[in-house]
Amino acid sequence: MSKKNIADQAGFVYSTDPNFQFNRTQNESLETLEPAKQNLIIQLDKKQRGGKKVTLVTGFIGKENDLEVLAKQLKNFCGTGGSAKDGEAIVQGDQRDKVLLWLQKNGYSKSKKK
């Protein structure tokens, strides 16, 4: 069974306006700010994670690929696993001090630890 009404990114499925068209140009990616202008916040989180602690790096402004590269570099430096999703870099464990140290060494001078 095929879908006749395909939803767009904003959730529109049907419109009564005969001239309505889905605006598919909303997927424009942001330009990645240079490291010195990034205001990154490092925090510890264990909600919705089965009691396990993770270090979150939030506030990244830029392309999803650049965030994934940043997350990979942080994971390699800390020697742990993690991921990058929903605009956050996630590093397993309480690695706040190591992450802050790496960020400051690599030009992210406005980074803060909560």
Coordinates of C-alpha atoms in Angstrom, one line a residue:
M1 CA 0.0 0.0 0.0
S2 CA 1.6 3.3 -1.1
K3 CA 1.2 6.6 0.6
K4 CA -0.6 9.2 -1.4
N5 CA 0.1 12.1 0.9
I6 CA 3.8 12.4 1.7
A7 CA 4.5 14.6 4.7
D8 CA 7.2 17.2 4.5
Q9 CA 9.7 18.2 7.2
A10 CA 7.3 20.5 9.0
G11 CA 4.7 17.8 9.3
F12 CA 2.2 19.1 6.7
V13 CA 0.3 16.2 5.1
Y14 CA -2.6 17.9 3.4
S15 CA -3.8 21.5 2.6
T16 CA -7.1 22.8 1.3
D17 CA -5.3 25.6 -0.6
P18 CA -5.0 24.5 -4.3
N19 CA -1.8 26.6 -4.7
F20 CA 0.0 25.2 -1.6
Q21 CA 3.4 23.6 -2.2
F22 CA 5.7 22.1 0.4
N23 CA 8.7 24.3 1.1
R24 CA 11.6 21.9 0.7
T25 CA 14.4 24.4 0.9
Q26 CA 14.3 24.5 4.7
N27 CA 17.2 22.0 4.9
E28 CA 19.9 24.7 4.5
S29 CA 22.7 23.9 6.7
L30 CA 24.3 26.5 9.0
E31 CA 27.9 27.6 8.4
T32 CA 30.2 26.3 11.1
L33 CA 31.5 29.1 13.3
E34 CA 35.3 29.2 13.9
P35 CA 36.3 27.6 17.2
A36 CA 37.1 30.9 19.0
K37 CA 33.5 32.0 18.5
Q38 CA 31.8 28.8 19.6
N39 CA 30.1 29.0 23.1
L40 CA 30.2 25.4 24.1
I41 CA 28.8 24.2 27.4
I42 CA 30.1 21.0 29.0
Q43 CA 27.8 19.2 31.4
L44 CA 27.2 15.9 33.1
D45 CA 24.0 14.1 32.4
K46 CA 22.5 10.8 33.5
K47 CA 18.8 11.3 32.7
Q48 CA 17.1 8.7 30.5
R49 CA 20.4 6.7 30.3
G50 CA 19.7 3.9 32.8
G51 CA 21.8 5.6 35.5
K52 CA 24.9 5.8 33.3
K53 CA 26.8 9.1 33.2
V54 CA 27.6 10.9 30.0
T55 CA 29.4 14.2 29.3
L56 CA 27.4 16.5 27.0
V57 CA 28.9 19.2 24.8
T58 CA 26.1 21.6 23.8
G59 CA 25.9 24.9 22.0
F60 CA 27.7 23.9 18.8
I61 CA 26.7 26.1 15.8
G62 CA 27.4 24.5 12.5
K63 CA 27.0 21.6 10.2
E64 CA 26.2 18.2 11.5
N65 CA 29.3 16.7 9.9
D66 CA 31.5 19.1 11.7
L67 CA 29.8 18.2 15.0
E68 CA 30.4 14.5 14.3
V69 CA 34.1 15.3 13.6
L70 CA 34.3 17.2 16.9
A71 CA 32.6 14.3 18.8
K72 CA 35.0 11.8 17.3
Q73 CA 38.1 13.8 18.3
L74 CA 36.7 14.2 21.8
K75 CA 36.0 10.4 22.1
N76 CA 39.5 9.6 20.8
F77 CA 41.1 12.0 23.3
C78 CA 39.1 10.6 26.3
G79 CA 39.5 7.0 25.2
T80 CA 35.7 6.3 25.5
G81 CA 32.7 5.9 23.3
G82 CA 29.9 8.3 22.5
S83 CA 28.1 9.9 19.6
A84 CA 26.8 13.1 18.1
K85 CA 23.0 13.7 17.9
D86 CA 20.5 16.5 18.2
G87 CA 23.2 19.1 18.1
E88 CA 25.1 17.6 21.0
A89 CA 28.4 15.7 21.3
I90 CA 28.0 12.9 23.8
V91 CA 31.1 11.3 25.5
Q92 CA 30.5 8.3 27.8
G93 CA 31.5 8.8 31.4
D94 CA 32.3 11.8 33.5
Q95 CA 34.9 13.3 31.2
R96 CA 34.2 17.0 31.8
D97 CA 37.8 18.0 32.8
K98 CA 39.4 16.1 29.8
V99 CA 36.8 17.6 27.4
L100 CA 37.4 21.1 28.6
L101 CA 41.2 20.7 28.4
W102 CA 41.0 19.4 24.8
L103 CA 38.6 22.2 23.8
Q104 CA 40.8 24.9 25.2
K105 CA 43.9 23.4 23.6
N106 CA 42.2 23.4 20.2
G107 CA 40.9 27.0 20.2
Y108 CA 37.5 26.7 21.8
S109 CA 38.4 29.4 24.3
K110 CA 34.8 30.3 25.3
S111 CA 34.0 26.7 26.5
K112 CA 32.5 26.5 30.0
K113 CA 32.0 23.6 32.4
K114 CA 28.7 23.4 34.4

